[in-house]
Amino acid sequence: MATKRKTALTRIPVLAMRGMMVFPHMVLHFDVGRAKSIAALEKAMLDDQRIFLVAQKDTENEEPAASDLYKVGTIAQVKQVLNLPGDSIRVLVEGERRATLEAIVQEEPFLEADVRPVRASAARQTDDIKALVRATHEFFADYAKSSMRTSQETLRSVTALTKPDLLADTIAANVLTQLEDRQTILEKLDVKERLEALCAILVRETRLSELEKNVQARVKQQIEKNQKDYYLREQIKAIQTELGDKEQNDVEELREKLAKTPVNDEARQKAERELDRVSRMAAGTPEIGVSLTYVEWILDLPWGKTTEDHLDLKRAARVLGRDHYGLTKVKERIIEYLAVLRIKQDMRGPILCFVGPPGVGKTSIVRAIAEAVGRKFVQMSLGGVRDEAEIRGHRRTYVGAIPGRIIEGIKRAGTMNPVFLFDEIDKMSSDYRGDPASALLEVLDAEQNHAFRDHYMELPFDLSHVMFITTANSLDTIPPALLDRLEIIEVPSYTDVEKMEIGRRHLLPKQVKAHGLSEGSVTISKKTMDEIIEGYTREAGVRTLERLIARVVRKAAVEMLNTGEKCVNVTSQKRKEYLGTVQYLREPTEQKSLVGVVNGLAVTDVGGVTLAVECAIMQGTGALQLTGKLGDVMQESARAALSWVREHCDTWGVPAEFFKQHDIHIHVPEGAVPKDGPSAGVAMTTALVSALTGIPVRQEVAMTGEITLRGRVLPIGGLKEKLLAAYRAGLKTVLAPAENRKDLEEIPQNVLNKLQVIFVEQTDEVLRLALTRPLPEAKPESPEIAGLAVPLIQPASTSVRGV
Ligand code: ADP
C-alpha cells in the first residue's frame, strides 16, 4: 500500500553501495574508496550530514549511472568519518528512513539526487499484523534452527522485538544473506507486505537450509567414503610401488647376475622364463617369492667353478699321516686309489666305502683326503633317510619345496668338484616315500650323474666331477646294487696300544687346542692314558676316549685357572679326581667253568663283541628252540650243529632216543639285539655237547668258526675285531678256524702277548680244548674212528667221529 500523502522531495548526495545496504535504525560502518563516493560524503558533511545510501544492481560497476541504482534506499546520518591510510575513508552511519529515488540531478563530481522520504507508517497493530508478527517469529525460529548461521545475540534481540517494521528490518538486515532479498524487504514500504515477503523468504530459506543440510550430510558421507577409498587406494599404491620396485629391482639384479653366470642352456632358459613371469606379475603376488627363490637357487650353484686337484702322492701321504695314527693299510689303499686317478688323469674312479665301527676315524680320513687333493669337503649323513625327496628334493608344486641334499651340498661346497661324503650309507631305509637308495645309485653312477636332475631344480646338473666317498658300519644292510658300485676299504677297530697312541698324539693336542689352551699345557702319561682306555671305555673306536680326554682337559683348565699353574700333568690320582672311579674291569667276573655256556665272538656295527651262547636241555618231544633274535643263517647253523651232535652222541654214551624225549633250547643273549651269520657254529656245538654230557666249558676260552655237517671248522671274517673283543673282555684263549691263520699278521703283538690263539680244523679239537674234561671214550664198536685222517669228502656215515 502506498503512502497516502506524498512527502516533499529532498536534494541529497548519493552514495552507491556495493553488496550492502543500510536499513532505518541500523548502525553500520563501512569503508569508502571511490572518489565519487568520497566527494558525496564530503558534501554531506558540509551540509547536514545526511546522505542517501542506495544499492547498485551490479556490484562490479565502478561508475554506476542512475539506471544502475535501485529505486529505494535509505537516508542515513553520517556519525563518524575516519581517514584511513591511502585514500579511503571509514564511515559510521545510522539509517533514518526509507526514501525513493526520484531523479539524479548531478553525476559529477558526485551523485546528487532528489529523493522522497517515506513516511514511517503508523504503528497500527491490526490482527493481521499481529498474526504476521507471530508467524515471522516462528518462521525466524525455524530458520535459525535449521540454518545454524544465526548468532545467539541476534536470536535474542529479534525475539524481543515486537514492532512489526523494526522486526522485519532487523531480520532483513542481520539475517538475510542475499542482497536481492534485502532489497526486496527494503522496497516493501507497507509493513504488512514487508512481513509477508519476509515470511516467504524465511520459509524458502528454511527449506533450502534443510535441503542444504541433507545435501551436506550426503556430500559429507560421500566425501568421507571417497576420502577413505582414496586414502586406502593411495596406501595400496604406495605399498605396491614399494614392493613392485623392490621386486623389479630384484628381477633386474638377478637378470644381471644371470648374464654373468655360466649356467647351462636349460638353466638359462628356465631362469629367464621365471624372471619374465615375475615381471609380468602384479606386485605383491605371492608366487613372485617362489619364482625368485628358484632363480636364486640356480644362480647360487657353482656353475663352472672348480678347485685344482693336487695329485702329488707324497703330499697326500703327508697329509694323511699328519692327522691319523696307524691305519697303515687304509692309507696305502687311499694312496693307491689316488695314484690310479692320477695315471688315468680322470677323477672318476670307483666309489670308496670305508667300513668299520664308529669312531675309528672314517669321517676324518675322508676329510683328510679332501685336504690332500685340495678339494672342498661336504658331508651328508644318510642315517635315517627314508624319503627319496631328501636326496632329490621336492617338486616345486609343493608349498615350501626346496632342493634335495645333494644340490644343497653342492651349493654349500661352492665348487663343482668337492669331495662329497655320504655318511652311514648302511643306515638308509626305504618306505612308501620312495627308495632313497635308488636315487643314490643314480647320483653315484658315472654314466648318469653328468646330468643329475633334482625334482626342485628340474634341470640337469653335472655331478661327474664330484668325488663321492661313502662310509658304513656294516655291509650287511647296503642294497646289493649299491654295494656293487663301492670299493670297500675296511677300517678295523683299534687295539689299546693304538688307542693310547692316538689319544696321546692326536686327541689330546686336538682337545687342548680346541679349548684354547697353549700347546703342551696338559699332559697325560702313557700309564694314565692306558688307565683311561681300560677303565672307562669299551669301544672299537676312539669316540668315547676323545670325549673323556675333552673332559680331562676341561677339568685341567679349571684347575689351572684356580691355581695359576701354567700346565697340568694328569696322573692316576688326578685321573680319578677328574673322571671318577673306574667303570670297567678288564678281568671278567665270571671265569668259572659252566655247563652249556660258551663264549662266542661276533662282529657288530660297533666292532667285535663277545657273545655268550647258552644251551639248555629239558624233558620234551625233541623240539629245537632258538631264541635271541637269531637270523636265518644263524638258525641254520644251529640246526647243523644239532645234526652233527646227534650223529655223534652215541659215542659219548648218549643214546639216539634221548632226543625223542628231550627239547633243546639254544639262547644267545642279549635277546633284543638281532644276530646273524654262521660263525657261531662251533660255539653252539660246544654248548650243546656240554649240556648233553654235563661237562663244563672253560670260560676263559672264546671261539669262532662255522661248522659243516661233517664237523669241519670253516673260516670266518673279522678275526681282528673278534680277537680284540676277546682281548678287551679279558679272555685268555681264542679258538679260531685254521684257515684264518693268515689274518694273524694283522693282529698287534701286544694283543697276541696276552691272548693265546689256537687254530683248529675239526670240531673235535674245539671240544677237547674248550671242555674241562675229555668226552667219554668212544665205544670200541665204532670202526670209523680211524677216519680221523680220512679226507672230508667221505659220505656222512664214515665221517669223523669224536676223539
Ligand atoms: P667315524 O667316522 O669312523 O665314526 P670319526 O672320523 O668321527 O669316526 O672319528 C672320531 C674321532 O677320532 C675324530 O676326532 C678323529 O679325528 C679321531 N680319530 C679316529 N681315528 C684316528 C686316528 N687313527 N688317528 C687320529 N685320530 C683319529
Short mmCIF file of N, CA and C in Angstrom, two decimals, residues 522-631:
data_model
loop_
_atom_site.label_atom_id
_atom_site.label_comp_id
_atom_site.label_asym_id
_atom_site.label_seq_id
_atom_site.Cartn_x
_atom_site.Cartn_y
_atom_site.Cartn_z
N VAL A 522 98.57 -79.43 28.92
CA VAL A 522 98.01 -80.59 29.63
C VAL A 522 98.73 -81.83 29.12
N THR A 523 99.29 -82.60 30.03
CA THR A 523 99.96 -83.83 29.60
C THR A 523 99.33 -85.01 30.32
N ILE A 524 99.25 -86.13 29.59
CA ILE A 524 98.71 -87.35 30.19
C ILE A 524 99.76 -88.44 29.96
N SER A 525 100.21 -89.05 31.03
CA SER A 525 101.26 -90.06 30.87
C SER A 525 100.67 -91.30 30.19
N LYS A 526 101.59 -92.12 29.66
CA LYS A 526 101.14 -93.34 28.98
C LYS A 526 100.30 -94.19 29.92
N LYS A 527 100.77 -94.25 31.15
CA LYS A 527 100.09 -95.11 32.11
C LYS A 527 98.66 -94.60 32.35
N THR A 528 98.56 -93.30 32.55
CA THR A 528 97.23 -92.75 32.81
C THR A 528 96.33 -92.94 31.60
N MET A 529 96.90 -92.72 30.41
CA MET A 529 96.09 -92.90 29.19
C MET A 529 95.59 -94.33 29.12
N ASP A 530 96.47 -95.27 29.44
CA ASP A 530 96.07 -96.68 29.47
C ASP A 530 94.93 -96.91 30.45
N GLU A 531 95.07 -96.29 31.60
CA GLU A 531 94.02 -96.45 32.62
C GLU A 531 92.69 -95.91 32.12
N ILE A 532 92.78 -94.78 31.43
CA ILE A 532 91.52 -94.19 30.91
C ILE A 532 90.90 -95.15 29.90
N ILE A 533 91.74 -95.66 28.99
CA ILE A 533 91.21 -96.54 27.95
C ILE A 533 90.63 -97.82 28.57
N GLU A 534 91.38 -98.38 29.48
CA GLU A 534 90.94 -99.66 30.07
C GLU A 534 89.76 -99.48 31.01
N GLY A 535 89.81 -98.45 31.80
CA GLY A 535 88.85 -98.32 32.88
C GLY A 535 87.57 -97.60 32.50
N TYR A 536 87.58 -96.84 31.42
CA TYR A 536 86.39 -96.02 31.14
C TYR A 536 85.81 -96.23 29.75
N THR A 537 86.49 -96.98 28.90
CA THR A 537 85.94 -97.15 27.55
C THR A 537 85.79 -98.63 27.22
N ARG A 538 84.80 -98.91 26.44
CA ARG A 538 84.58 -100.24 25.87
C ARG A 538 84.11 -99.98 24.46
N GLU A 539 85.02 -99.68 23.59
CA GLU A 539 84.58 -99.30 22.25
C GLU A 539 85.62 -99.72 21.23
N ALA A 540 85.17 -99.81 20.00
CA ALA A 540 86.08 -100.21 18.94
C ALA A 540 86.90 -99.02 18.48
N GLY A 541 86.27 -97.82 18.48
CA GLY A 541 86.94 -96.63 18.00
C GLY A 541 87.47 -95.80 19.16
N VAL A 542 87.52 -94.49 18.94
CA VAL A 542 88.08 -93.63 19.98
C VAL A 542 87.15 -92.47 20.32
N ARG A 543 85.86 -92.62 20.01
CA ARG A 543 84.93 -91.52 20.29
C ARG A 543 84.81 -91.22 21.77
N THR A 544 84.54 -92.28 22.56
CA THR A 544 84.40 -92.07 24.00
C THR A 544 85.72 -91.55 24.55
N LEU A 545 86.80 -92.13 24.05
CA LEU A 545 88.12 -91.69 24.54
C LEU A 545 88.29 -90.19 24.29
N GLU A 546 87.90 -89.75 23.09
CA GLU A 546 88.04 -88.33 22.77
C GLU A 546 87.19 -87.48 23.73
N ARG A 547 85.99 -87.97 24.03
CA ARG A 547 85.13 -87.23 24.96
C ARG A 547 85.74 -87.17 26.35
N LEU A 548 86.32 -88.30 26.76
CA LEU A 548 86.93 -88.34 28.10
C LEU A 548 88.13 -87.39 28.17
N ILE A 549 88.91 -87.42 27.09
CA ILE A 549 90.08 -86.53 27.07
C ILE A 549 89.61 -85.07 27.13
N ALA A 550 88.51 -84.79 26.38
CA ALA A 550 87.98 -83.43 26.42
C ALA A 550 87.58 -83.07 27.86
N ARG A 551 87.00 -84.05 28.55
CA ARG A 551 86.58 -83.75 29.93
C ARG A 551 87.81 -83.48 30.81
N VAL A 552 88.83 -84.33 30.62
CA VAL A 552 90.07 -84.14 31.40
C VAL A 552 90.63 -82.75 31.14
N VAL A 553 90.65 -82.35 29.86
CA VAL A 553 91.23 -81.05 29.50
C VAL A 553 90.42 -79.92 30.15
N ARG A 554 89.09 -80.07 30.13
CA ARG A 554 88.25 -79.03 30.75
C ARG A 554 88.56 -78.89 32.23
N LYS A 555 88.63 -80.05 32.89
CA LYS A 555 88.89 -80.00 34.34
C LYS A 555 90.27 -79.42 34.61
N ALA A 556 91.24 -79.80 33.75
CA ALA A 556 92.59 -79.28 33.93
C ALA A 556 92.61 -77.76 33.74
N ALA A 557 91.80 -77.30 32.77
CA ALA A 557 91.73 -75.85 32.52
C ALA A 557 91.22 -75.13 33.75
N VAL A 558 90.18 -75.69 34.36
CA VAL A 558 89.63 -75.08 35.58
C VAL A 558 90.70 -75.05 36.67
N GLU A 559 91.41 -76.17 36.77
CA GLU A 559 92.44 -76.25 37.82
C GLU A 559 93.52 -75.19 37.59
N MET A 560 93.91 -75.04 36.32
CA MET A 560 94.95 -74.04 36.03
C MET A 560 94.48 -72.64 36.40
N LEU A 561 93.21 -72.38 36.12
CA LEU A 561 92.68 -71.06 36.48
C LEU A 561 92.68 -70.87 37.99
N ASN A 562 92.30 -71.92 38.70
CA ASN A 562 92.23 -71.82 40.17
C ASN A 562 93.60 -71.68 40.82
N THR A 563 94.57 -72.46 40.29
CA THR A 563 95.86 -72.48 40.97
C THR A 563 96.86 -71.50 40.37
N GLY A 564 96.57 -71.05 39.14
CA GLY A 564 97.52 -70.16 38.48
C GLY A 564 98.68 -70.89 37.84
N GLU A 565 98.65 -72.22 37.85
CA GLU A 565 99.72 -73.00 37.22
C GLU A 565 99.65 -72.84 35.70
N LYS A 566 100.80 -73.07 35.04
CA LYS A 566 100.82 -72.95 33.58
C LYS A 566 100.50 -74.28 32.90
N CYS A 567 100.75 -75.38 33.59
CA CYS A 567 100.44 -76.67 32.97
C CYS A 567 100.04 -77.70 34.03
N VAL A 568 99.35 -78.73 33.52
CA VAL A 568 98.88 -79.78 34.43
C VAL A 568 99.31 -81.13 33.87
N ASN A 569 99.89 -81.93 34.72
CA ASN A 569 100.21 -83.30 34.30
C ASN A 569 99.17 -84.21 34.95
N VAL A 570 98.42 -84.92 34.12
CA VAL A 570 97.35 -85.74 34.66
C VAL A 570 97.92 -87.09 35.11
N THR A 571 97.96 -87.26 36.40
CA THR A 571 98.46 -88.51 36.97
C THR A 571 97.27 -89.42 37.27
N SER A 572 97.57 -90.62 37.76
CA SER A 572 96.49 -91.55 38.11
C SER A 572 95.55 -90.91 39.11
N GLN A 573 96.15 -90.21 40.07
CA GLN A 573 95.37 -89.57 41.12
C GLN A 573 94.40 -88.55 40.53
N LYS A 574 94.98 -87.69 39.64
CA LYS A 574 94.16 -86.65 39.00
C LYS A 574 93.07 -87.28 38.15
N ARG A 575 93.47 -88.35 37.46
CA ARG A 575 92.52 -89.05 36.59
C ARG A 575 91.28 -89.44 37.40
N LYS A 576 91.53 -89.97 38.60
CA LYS A 576 90.42 -90.38 39.45
C LYS A 576 89.56 -89.17 39.83
N GLU A 577 90.27 -88.09 40.17
CA GLU A 577 89.54 -86.85 40.53
C GLU A 577 88.66 -86.36 39.37
N TYR A 578 89.24 -86.39 38.17
CA TYR A 578 88.56 -85.81 37.02
C TYR A 578 87.43 -86.70 36.51
N LEU A 579 87.70 -88.01 36.48
CA LEU A 579 86.75 -88.90 35.79
C LEU A 579 85.96 -89.79 36.74
N GLY A 580 86.27 -89.78 38.00
CA GLY A 580 85.56 -90.66 38.93
C GLY A 580 86.19 -92.05 38.93
N THR A 581 85.54 -92.96 39.63
CA THR A 581 86.15 -94.29 39.71
C THR A 581 85.98 -95.05 38.39
N VAL A 582 86.83 -96.04 38.25
CA VAL A 582 86.87 -96.85 37.04
C VAL A 582 85.50 -97.50 36.80
N GLN A 583 85.10 -97.52 35.51
CA GLN A 583 83.78 -98.09 35.21
C GLN A 583 83.83 -99.53 34.74
N TYR A 584 84.92 -99.93 34.13
CA TYR A 584 85.02 -101.31 33.63
C TYR A 584 86.26 -101.97 34.22
N LEU A 585 86.12 -103.25 34.50
CA LEU A 585 87.29 -104.00 34.97
C LEU A 585 87.69 -104.96 33.87
N ARG A 586 88.99 -105.04 33.60
CA ARG A 586 89.43 -105.87 32.49
C ARG A 586 89.15 -107.35 32.75
N GLU A 587 89.37 -107.80 33.99
CA GLU A 587 89.15 -109.21 34.27
C GLU A 587 87.66 -109.50 34.30
N PRO A 588 87.19 -110.48 33.54
CA PRO A 588 85.77 -110.78 33.60
C PRO A 588 85.41 -111.36 34.96
N THR A 589 84.26 -111.04 35.43
CA THR A 589 83.88 -111.51 36.76
C THR A 589 83.63 -113.02 36.74
N GLU A 590 83.08 -113.51 35.65
CA GLU A 590 82.72 -114.93 35.58
C GLU A 590 83.82 -115.70 34.88
N GLN A 591 84.69 -116.34 35.62
CA GLN A 591 85.74 -117.14 34.98
C GLN A 591 85.59 -118.62 35.29
N LYS A 592 84.58 -118.91 36.10
CA LYS A 592 84.36 -120.32 36.47
C LYS A 592 83.83 -121.07 35.25
N SER A 593 84.16 -122.34 35.19
CA SER A 593 83.66 -123.15 34.09
C SER A 593 82.17 -123.42 34.28
N LEU A 594 81.43 -123.40 33.18
CA LEU A 594 79.98 -123.57 33.28
C LEU A 594 79.51 -124.62 32.30
N VAL A 595 78.41 -125.27 32.62
CA VAL A 595 77.86 -126.26 31.70
C VAL A 595 76.91 -125.55 30.74
N GLY A 596 77.06 -125.84 29.46
CA GLY A 596 76.12 -125.33 28.46
C GLY A 596 76.27 -123.85 28.15
N VAL A 597 77.36 -123.22 28.59
CA VAL A 597 77.55 -121.79 28.26
C VAL A 597 78.92 -121.62 27.60
N VAL A 598 78.92 -120.99 26.41
CA VAL A 598 80.16 -120.85 25.66
C VAL A 598 80.35 -119.39 25.25
N ASN A 599 81.59 -118.91 25.27
CA ASN A 599 81.87 -117.56 24.77
C ASN A 599 82.05 -117.59 23.27
N GLY A 600 81.07 -117.03 22.58
CA GLY A 600 81.24 -116.90 21.14
C GLY A 600 81.81 -115.52 20.84
N LEU A 601 82.14 -115.26 19.57
CA LEU A 601 82.65 -113.94 19.19
C LEU A 601 81.90 -113.47 17.95
N ALA A 602 81.60 -112.19 17.89
CA ALA A 602 80.88 -111.71 16.72
C ALA A 602 81.34 -110.30 16.37
N VAL A 603 81.09 -109.91 15.12
CA VAL A 603 81.39 -108.53 14.71
C VAL A 603 80.06 -107.81 14.53
N THR A 604 79.90 -106.72 15.20
CA THR A 604 78.66 -105.95 15.05
C THR A 604 79.00 -104.57 14.51
N ASP A 605 77.98 -103.73 14.42
CA ASP A 605 78.19 -102.36 13.94
C ASP A 605 79.19 -101.60 14.79
N VAL A 606 79.28 -101.98 16.04
CA VAL A 606 80.20 -101.22 16.91
C VAL A 606 81.51 -101.98 17.13
N GLY A 607 81.82 -102.91 16.23
CA GLY A 607 83.08 -103.63 16.35
C GLY A 607 82.85 -105.03 16.90
N GLY A 608 83.96 -105.69 17.26
CA GLY A 608 83.85 -107.05 17.77
C GLY A 608 83.25 -107.08 19.17
N VAL A 609 82.49 -108.15 19.45
CA VAL A 609 81.94 -108.31 20.81
C VAL A 609 82.01 -109.78 21.19
N THR A 610 82.02 -110.05 22.49
CA THR A 610 81.88 -111.44 22.91
C THR A 610 80.39 -111.72 23.07
N LEU A 611 80.05 -112.96 22.84
CA LEU A 611 78.64 -113.32 22.76
C LEU A 611 78.48 -114.64 23.50
N ALA A 612 77.70 -114.66 24.57
CA ALA A 612 77.51 -115.93 25.27
C ALA A 612 76.51 -116.77 24.51
N VAL A 613 76.81 -118.05 24.31
CA VAL A 613 75.84 -118.96 23.69
C VAL A 613 75.43 -119.94 24.78
N GLU A 614 74.13 -120.00 25.05
CA GLU A 614 73.66 -120.86 26.14
C GLU A 614 72.82 -121.99 25.58
N CYS A 615 72.93 -123.13 26.23
CA CYS A 615 72.12 -124.25 25.78
C CYS A 615 71.52 -124.96 27.00
N ALA A 616 70.24 -125.28 26.90
CA ALA A 616 69.59 -126.00 27.99
C ALA A 616 68.83 -127.18 27.39
N ILE A 617 68.81 -128.28 28.15
CA ILE A 617 68.10 -129.48 27.67
C ILE A 617 67.05 -129.84 28.72
N MET A 618 65.86 -130.12 28.25
CA MET A 618 64.80 -130.45 29.21
C MET A 618 63.90 -131.52 28.64
N GLN A 619 63.09 -132.11 29.50
CA GLN A 619 62.14 -133.13 29.06
C GLN A 619 61.26 -132.55 27.96
N GLY A 620 60.91 -133.36 26.97
CA GLY A 620 60.06 -132.83 25.91
C GLY A 620 59.87 -133.84 24.81
N THR A 621 59.71 -133.29 23.58
CA THR A 621 59.37 -134.19 22.47
C THR A 621 60.38 -134.09 21.34
N GLY A 622 61.49 -133.55 21.59
CA GLY A 622 62.52 -133.50 20.55
C GLY A 622 62.53 -132.20 19.76
N ALA A 623 61.91 -131.13 20.34
CA ALA A 623 61.88 -129.86 19.60
C ALA A 623 63.19 -129.09 19.82
N LEU A 624 63.51 -128.25 18.81
CA LEU A 624 64.68 -127.36 18.96
C LEU A 624 64.16 -125.92 19.00
N GLN A 625 64.49 -125.25 20.09
CA GLN A 625 64.04 -123.86 20.21
C GLN A 625 65.24 -122.94 20.11
N LEU A 626 65.09 -121.91 19.30
CA LEU A 626 66.21 -120.96 19.15
C LEU A 626 65.71 -119.57 19.51
N THR A 627 66.33 -118.92 20.45
CA THR A 627 65.89 -117.57 20.82
C THR A 627 67.08 -116.62 20.90
N GLY A 628 66.74 -115.33 20.92
CA GLY A 628 67.80 -114.31 20.97
C GLY A 628 67.91 -113.57 19.65
N LYS A 629 66.76 -113.52 18.90
CA LYS A 629 66.72 -112.79 17.62
C LYS A 629 67.79 -113.28 16.65
N LEU A 630 67.79 -114.60 16.43
CA LEU A 630 68.79 -115.16 15.53
C LEU A 630 68.30 -115.06 14.09
N GLY A 631 69.18 -114.66 13.20
CA GLY A 631 68.82 -114.58 11.79
C GLY A 631 68.77 -115.98 11.17
#
